[in-house]
CSV table of C-alpha atoms in Angstrom, one decimal:
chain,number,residue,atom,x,y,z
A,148,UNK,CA,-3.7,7.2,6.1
A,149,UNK,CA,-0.1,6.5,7.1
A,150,UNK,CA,2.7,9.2,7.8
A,151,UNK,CA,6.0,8.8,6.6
A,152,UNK,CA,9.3,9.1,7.7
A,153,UNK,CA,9.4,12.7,6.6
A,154,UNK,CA,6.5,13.1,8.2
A,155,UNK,CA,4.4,13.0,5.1
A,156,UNK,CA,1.2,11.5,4.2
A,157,UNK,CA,1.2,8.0,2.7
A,158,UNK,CA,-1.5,6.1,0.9
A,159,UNK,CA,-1.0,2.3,0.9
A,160,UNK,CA,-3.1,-0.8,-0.6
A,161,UNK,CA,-2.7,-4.0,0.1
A,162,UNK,CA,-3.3,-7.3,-1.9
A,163,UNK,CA,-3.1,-10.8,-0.3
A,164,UNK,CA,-2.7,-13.7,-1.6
A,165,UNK,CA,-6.2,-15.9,-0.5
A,166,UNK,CA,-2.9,-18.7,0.4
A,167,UNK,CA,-2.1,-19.7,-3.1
A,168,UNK,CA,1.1,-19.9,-4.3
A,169,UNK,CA,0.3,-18.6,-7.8
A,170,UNK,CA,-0.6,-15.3,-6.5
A,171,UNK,CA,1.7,-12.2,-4.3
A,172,UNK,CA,0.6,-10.3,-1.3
A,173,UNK,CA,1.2,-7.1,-2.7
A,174,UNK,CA,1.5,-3.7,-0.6
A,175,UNK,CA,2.3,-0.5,-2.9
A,176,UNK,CA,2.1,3.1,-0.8
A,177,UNK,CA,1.9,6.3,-2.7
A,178,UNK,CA,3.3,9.7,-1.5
A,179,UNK,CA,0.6,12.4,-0.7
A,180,UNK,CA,2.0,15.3,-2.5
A,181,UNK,CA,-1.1,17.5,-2.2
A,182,UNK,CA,-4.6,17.4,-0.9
A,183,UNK,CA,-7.5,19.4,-1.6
């Protein structure tokens, strides 16, 4: 897991894309608002 600025936990996934160009490299991070 990541921090964030605020010192946070972040989540991120990341999706390439195998070197086509009819797919995206793709990152997307969620905010940890609570963990068990």
């Amino acid at each position: 897991m990541a921090k964030g600025t605020d010192g946070s936990d972040l989540l991120i996934f990341v999706s390439d894309n195998n070197f086509s160009k009819e797919q995206k490299t793709q990152f997307i991070a969620f905010k940890v608002l609570a963990r068990p």
